[in-house]
PDB file of C-alpha atoms in Angstrom:
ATOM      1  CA  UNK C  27     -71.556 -68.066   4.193  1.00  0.00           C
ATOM      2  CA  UNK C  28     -71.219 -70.665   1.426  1.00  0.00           C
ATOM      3  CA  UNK C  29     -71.535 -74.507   2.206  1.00  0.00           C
ATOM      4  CA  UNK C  30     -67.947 -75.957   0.512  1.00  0.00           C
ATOM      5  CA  UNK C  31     -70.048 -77.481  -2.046  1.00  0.00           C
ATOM      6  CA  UNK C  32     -71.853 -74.878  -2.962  1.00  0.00           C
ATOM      7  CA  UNK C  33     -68.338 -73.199  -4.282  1.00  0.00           C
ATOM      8  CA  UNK C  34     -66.940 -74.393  -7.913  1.00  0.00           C
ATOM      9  CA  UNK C  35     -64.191 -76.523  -8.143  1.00  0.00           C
ATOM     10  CA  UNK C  36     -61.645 -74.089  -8.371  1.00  0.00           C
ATOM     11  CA  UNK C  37     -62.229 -72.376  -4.614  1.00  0.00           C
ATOM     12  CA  UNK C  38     -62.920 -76.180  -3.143  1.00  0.00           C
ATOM     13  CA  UNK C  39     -59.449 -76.578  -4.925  1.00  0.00           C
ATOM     14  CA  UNK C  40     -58.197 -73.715  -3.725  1.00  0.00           C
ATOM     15  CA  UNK C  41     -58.913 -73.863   0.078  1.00  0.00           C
ATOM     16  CA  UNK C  42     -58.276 -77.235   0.236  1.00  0.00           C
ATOM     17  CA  UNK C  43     -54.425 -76.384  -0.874  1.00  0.00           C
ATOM     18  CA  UNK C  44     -54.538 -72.849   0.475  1.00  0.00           C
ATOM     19  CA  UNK C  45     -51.448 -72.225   3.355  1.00  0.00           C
ATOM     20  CA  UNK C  46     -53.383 -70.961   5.993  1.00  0.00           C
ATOM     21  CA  UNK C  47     -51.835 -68.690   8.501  1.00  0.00           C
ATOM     22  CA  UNK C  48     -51.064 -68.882  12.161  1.00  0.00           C
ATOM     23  CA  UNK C  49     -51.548 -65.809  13.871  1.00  0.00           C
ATOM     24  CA  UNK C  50     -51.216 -64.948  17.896  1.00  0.00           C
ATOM     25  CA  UNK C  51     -54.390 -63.841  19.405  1.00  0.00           C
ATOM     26  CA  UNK C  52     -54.581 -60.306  20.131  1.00  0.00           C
ATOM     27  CA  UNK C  53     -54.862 -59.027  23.670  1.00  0.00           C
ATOM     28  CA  UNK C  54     -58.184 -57.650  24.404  1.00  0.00           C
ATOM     29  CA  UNK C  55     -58.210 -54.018  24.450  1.00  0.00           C
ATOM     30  CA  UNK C  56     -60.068 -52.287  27.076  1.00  0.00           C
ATOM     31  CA  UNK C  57     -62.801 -49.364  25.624  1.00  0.00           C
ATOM     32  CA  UNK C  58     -60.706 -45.921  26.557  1.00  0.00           C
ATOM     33  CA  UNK C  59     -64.145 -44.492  27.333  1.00  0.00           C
ATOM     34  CA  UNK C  60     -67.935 -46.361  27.815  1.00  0.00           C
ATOM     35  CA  UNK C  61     -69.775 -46.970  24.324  1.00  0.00           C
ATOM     36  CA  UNK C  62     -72.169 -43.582  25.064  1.00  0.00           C
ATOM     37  CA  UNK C  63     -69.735 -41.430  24.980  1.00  0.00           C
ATOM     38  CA  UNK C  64     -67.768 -43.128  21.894  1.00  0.00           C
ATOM     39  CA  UNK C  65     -67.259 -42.123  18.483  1.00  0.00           C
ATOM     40  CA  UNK C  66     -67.452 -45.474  16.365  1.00  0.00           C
ATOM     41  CA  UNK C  67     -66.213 -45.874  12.683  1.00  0.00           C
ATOM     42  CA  UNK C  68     -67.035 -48.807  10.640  1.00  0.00           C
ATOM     43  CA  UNK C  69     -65.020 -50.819   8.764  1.00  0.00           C
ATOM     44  CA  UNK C  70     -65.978 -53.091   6.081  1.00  0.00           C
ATOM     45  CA  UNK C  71     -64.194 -55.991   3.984  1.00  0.00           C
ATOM     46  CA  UNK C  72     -67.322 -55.424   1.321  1.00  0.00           C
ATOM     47  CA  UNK C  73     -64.907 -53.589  -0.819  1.00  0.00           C
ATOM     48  CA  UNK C  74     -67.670 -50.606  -1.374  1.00  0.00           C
ATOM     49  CA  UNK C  75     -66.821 -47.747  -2.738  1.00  0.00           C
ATOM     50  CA  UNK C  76     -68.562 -43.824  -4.481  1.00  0.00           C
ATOM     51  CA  UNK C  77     -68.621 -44.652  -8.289  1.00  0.00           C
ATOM     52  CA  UNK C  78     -67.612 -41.569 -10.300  1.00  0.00           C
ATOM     53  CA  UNK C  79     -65.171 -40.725  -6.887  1.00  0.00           C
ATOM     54  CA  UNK C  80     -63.139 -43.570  -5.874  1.00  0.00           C
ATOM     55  CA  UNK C  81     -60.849 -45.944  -7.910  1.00  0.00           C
ATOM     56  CA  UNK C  82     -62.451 -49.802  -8.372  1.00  0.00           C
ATOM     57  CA  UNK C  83     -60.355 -52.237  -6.660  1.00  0.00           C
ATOM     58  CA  UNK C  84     -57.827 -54.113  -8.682  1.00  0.00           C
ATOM     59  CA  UNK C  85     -57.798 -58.150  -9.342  1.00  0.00           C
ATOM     60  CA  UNK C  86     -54.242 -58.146  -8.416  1.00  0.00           C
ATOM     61  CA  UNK C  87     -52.272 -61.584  -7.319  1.00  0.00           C
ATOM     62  CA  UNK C  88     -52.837 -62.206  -3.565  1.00  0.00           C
ATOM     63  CA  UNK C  89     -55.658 -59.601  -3.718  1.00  0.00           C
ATOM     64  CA  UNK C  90     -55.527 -55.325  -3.749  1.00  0.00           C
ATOM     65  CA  UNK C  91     -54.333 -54.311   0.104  1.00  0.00           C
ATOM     66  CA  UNK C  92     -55.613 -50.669  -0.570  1.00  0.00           C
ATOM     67  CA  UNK C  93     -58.624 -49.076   1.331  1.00  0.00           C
ATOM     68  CA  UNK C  94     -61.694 -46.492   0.306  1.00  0.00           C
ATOM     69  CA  UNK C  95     -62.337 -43.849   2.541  1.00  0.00           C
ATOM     70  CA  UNK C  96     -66.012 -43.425   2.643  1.00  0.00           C
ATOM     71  CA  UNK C  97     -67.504 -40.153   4.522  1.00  0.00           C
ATOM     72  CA  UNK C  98     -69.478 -40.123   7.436  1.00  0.00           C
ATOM     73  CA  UNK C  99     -72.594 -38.307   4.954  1.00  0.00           C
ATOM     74  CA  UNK C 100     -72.550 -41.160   2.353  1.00  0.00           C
ATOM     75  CA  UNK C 101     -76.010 -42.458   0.877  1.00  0.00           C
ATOM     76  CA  UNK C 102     -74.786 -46.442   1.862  1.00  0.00           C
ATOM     77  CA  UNK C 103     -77.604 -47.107  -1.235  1.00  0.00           C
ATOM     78  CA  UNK C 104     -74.924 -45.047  -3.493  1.00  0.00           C
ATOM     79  CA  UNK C 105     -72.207 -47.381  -2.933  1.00  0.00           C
ATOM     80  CA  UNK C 106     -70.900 -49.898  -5.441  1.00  0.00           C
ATOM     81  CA  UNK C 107     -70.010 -53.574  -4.742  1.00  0.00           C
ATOM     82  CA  UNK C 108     -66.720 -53.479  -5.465  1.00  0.00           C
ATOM     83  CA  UNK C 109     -65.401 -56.826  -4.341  1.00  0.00           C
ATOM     84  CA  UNK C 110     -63.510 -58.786  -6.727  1.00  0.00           C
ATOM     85  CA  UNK C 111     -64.307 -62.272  -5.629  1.00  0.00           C
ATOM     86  CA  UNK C 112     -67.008 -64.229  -7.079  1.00  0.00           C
ATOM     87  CA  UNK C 113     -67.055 -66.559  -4.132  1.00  0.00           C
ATOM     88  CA  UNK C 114     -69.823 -64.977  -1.777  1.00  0.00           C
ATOM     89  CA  UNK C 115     -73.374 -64.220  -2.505  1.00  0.00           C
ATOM     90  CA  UNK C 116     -73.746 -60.360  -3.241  1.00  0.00           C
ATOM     91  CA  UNK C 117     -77.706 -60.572  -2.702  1.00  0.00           C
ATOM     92  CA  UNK C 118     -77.722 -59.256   0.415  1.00  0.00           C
ATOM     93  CA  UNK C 119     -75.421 -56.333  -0.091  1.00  0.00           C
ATOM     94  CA  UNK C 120     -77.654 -55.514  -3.018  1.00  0.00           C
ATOM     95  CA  UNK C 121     -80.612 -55.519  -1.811  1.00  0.00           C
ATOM     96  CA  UNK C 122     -79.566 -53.188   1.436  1.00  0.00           C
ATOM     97  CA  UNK C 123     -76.138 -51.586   1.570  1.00  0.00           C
ATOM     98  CA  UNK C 124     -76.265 -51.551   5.773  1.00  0.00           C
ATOM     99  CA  UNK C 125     -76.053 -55.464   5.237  1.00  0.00           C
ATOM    100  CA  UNK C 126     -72.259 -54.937   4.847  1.00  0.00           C
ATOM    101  CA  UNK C 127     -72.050 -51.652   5.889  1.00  0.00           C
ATOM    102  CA  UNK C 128     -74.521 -50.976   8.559  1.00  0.00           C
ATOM    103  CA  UNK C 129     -74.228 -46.601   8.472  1.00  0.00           C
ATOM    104  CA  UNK C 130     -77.906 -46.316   8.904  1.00  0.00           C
ATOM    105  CA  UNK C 131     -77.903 -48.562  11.984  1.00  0.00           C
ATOM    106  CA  UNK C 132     -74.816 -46.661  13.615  1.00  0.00           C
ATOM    107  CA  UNK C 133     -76.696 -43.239  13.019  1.00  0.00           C
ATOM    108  CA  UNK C 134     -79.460 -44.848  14.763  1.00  0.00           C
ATOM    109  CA  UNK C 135     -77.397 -45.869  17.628  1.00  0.00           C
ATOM    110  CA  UNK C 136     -76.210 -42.348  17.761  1.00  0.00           C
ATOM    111  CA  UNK C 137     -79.196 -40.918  17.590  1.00  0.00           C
ATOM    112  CA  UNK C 138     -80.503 -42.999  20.594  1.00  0.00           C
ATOM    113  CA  UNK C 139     -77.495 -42.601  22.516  1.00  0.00           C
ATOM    114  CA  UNK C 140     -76.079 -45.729  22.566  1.00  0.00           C
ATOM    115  CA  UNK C 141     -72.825 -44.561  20.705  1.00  0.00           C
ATOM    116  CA  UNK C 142     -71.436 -41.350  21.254  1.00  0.00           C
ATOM    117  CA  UNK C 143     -70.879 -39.914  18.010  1.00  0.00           C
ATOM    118  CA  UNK C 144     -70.757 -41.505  14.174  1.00  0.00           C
ATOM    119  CA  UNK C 145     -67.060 -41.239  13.120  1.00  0.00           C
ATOM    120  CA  UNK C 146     -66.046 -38.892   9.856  1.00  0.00           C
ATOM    121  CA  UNK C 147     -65.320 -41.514   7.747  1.00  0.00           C
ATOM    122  CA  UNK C 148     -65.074 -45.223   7.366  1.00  0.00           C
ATOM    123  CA  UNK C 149     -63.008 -47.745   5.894  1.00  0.00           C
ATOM    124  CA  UNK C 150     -63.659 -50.040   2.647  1.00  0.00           C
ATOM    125  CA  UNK C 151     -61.113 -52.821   1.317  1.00  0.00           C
ATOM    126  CA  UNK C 152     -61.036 -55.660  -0.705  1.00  0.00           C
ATOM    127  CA  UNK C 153     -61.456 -58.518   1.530  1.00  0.00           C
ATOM    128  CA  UNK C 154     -60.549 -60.808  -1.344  1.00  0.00           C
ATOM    129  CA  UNK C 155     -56.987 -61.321   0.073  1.00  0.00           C
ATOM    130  CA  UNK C 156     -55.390 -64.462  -0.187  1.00  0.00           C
ATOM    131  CA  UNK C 157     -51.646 -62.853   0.983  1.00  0.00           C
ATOM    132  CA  UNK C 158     -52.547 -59.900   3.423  1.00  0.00           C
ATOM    133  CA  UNK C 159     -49.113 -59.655   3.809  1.00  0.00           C
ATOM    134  CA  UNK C 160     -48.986 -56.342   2.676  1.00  0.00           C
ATOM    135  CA  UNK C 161     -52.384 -55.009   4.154  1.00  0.00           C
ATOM    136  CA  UNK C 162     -51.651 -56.395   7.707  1.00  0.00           C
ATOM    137  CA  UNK C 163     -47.833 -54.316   7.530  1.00  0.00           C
ATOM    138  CA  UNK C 164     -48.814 -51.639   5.194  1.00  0.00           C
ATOM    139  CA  UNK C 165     -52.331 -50.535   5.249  1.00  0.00           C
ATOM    140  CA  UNK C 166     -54.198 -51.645   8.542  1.00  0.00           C
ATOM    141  CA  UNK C 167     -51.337 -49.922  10.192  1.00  0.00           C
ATOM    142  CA  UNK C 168     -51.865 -46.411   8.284  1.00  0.00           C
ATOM    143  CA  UNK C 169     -55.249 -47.249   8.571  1.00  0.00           C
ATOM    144  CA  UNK C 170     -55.118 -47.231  12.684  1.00  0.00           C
ATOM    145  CA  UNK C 171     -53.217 -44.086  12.710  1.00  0.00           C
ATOM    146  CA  UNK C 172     -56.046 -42.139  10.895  1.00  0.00           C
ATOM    147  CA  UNK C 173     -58.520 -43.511  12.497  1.00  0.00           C
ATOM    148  CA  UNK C 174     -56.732 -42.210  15.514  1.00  0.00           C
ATOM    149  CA  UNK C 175     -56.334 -38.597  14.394  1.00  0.00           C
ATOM    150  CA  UNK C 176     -60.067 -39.128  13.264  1.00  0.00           C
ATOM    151  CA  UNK C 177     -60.084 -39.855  17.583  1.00  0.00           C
ATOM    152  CA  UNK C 178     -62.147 -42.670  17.022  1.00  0.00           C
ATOM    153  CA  UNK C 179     -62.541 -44.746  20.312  1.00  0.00           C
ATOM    154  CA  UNK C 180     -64.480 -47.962  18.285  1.00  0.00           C
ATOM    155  CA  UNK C 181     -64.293 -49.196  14.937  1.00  0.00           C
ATOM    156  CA  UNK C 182     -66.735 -51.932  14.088  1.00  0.00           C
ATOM    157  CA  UNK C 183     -65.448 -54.675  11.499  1.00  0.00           C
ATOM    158  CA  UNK C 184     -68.339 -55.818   9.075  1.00  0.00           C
ATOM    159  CA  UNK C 185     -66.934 -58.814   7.313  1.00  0.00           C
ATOM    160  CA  UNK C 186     -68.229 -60.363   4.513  1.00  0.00           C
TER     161      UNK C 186
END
């Protein structure tokens, strides 16, 4: 995470005029069944996606609300960066993929037993939003519901 001088003008600018929303918190959510015996998905705000398979995220005003679908077998040192912000430091996520999107770990965990099972597929957006409108309405929702039908009992947000 950036110090606020680190960033340029225009993002010091920018959050210090920035309308920042008020949200409820969310009731806690008890585990349907104990971590062993879950199947976890990941989901990250890295905006990573296959090049050559998935579209690149767009620069579009208040930031792209659409998602990548990444599968359970993906190399995480295939992916692509594709966040569209220049505000965060992509050193990390370059030199190790599982920084951001920690698939190697979660097979471990599996592996071990600590998780039940490695979900199908996991979720990529563009976490470069400054109106999630549409992603909280639209996508997460959509995004729930096949994570469901994927019976996923845990998904694991990575933010960056």
């Amino acid at each position: 995470m950036a110090a606020l001088s680190e960033l340029s003008l225009r993002y010091r600018l920018l959050l210090a005029t920035y309308r920042w929303r008020v949200l409820q918190p969310s009731p806690w959510a008890v585990p349907r069944v104990p971590l062993a015996r879950a199947r976890v998905a990941l989901v990250t705000s890295a905006g990573l996606l296959r090049p050559g398979v998935d579209a690149p995220f767009h620069e579009a005003r208040g930031g792209d609300p659409s998602v990548r679908w990444l599968p359970a077998d993906v190399d995480p040192a295939t992916l692509e960066i594709g966040q569209t912000s220049d505000a965060f430091d992509r050193a990390p996520i370059v030199a190790d993929r599982n920084a951001a999107f920690p698939l190697d770990r979660l097979r471990e965990l599996a592996a071990a037993g600590a998780i039940g099972a490695v979900a199908p597929r996991h979720v990529s957006f563009n976490g470069s939003m400054t109106a999630p409108g549409r992603f909280t309405a639209e996508t997460a929702p959509q995004v729930a519901g096949q994570l469901e039908r994927d019976a996923v009992d845990a998904a694991l947000l990575v933010p960056v």
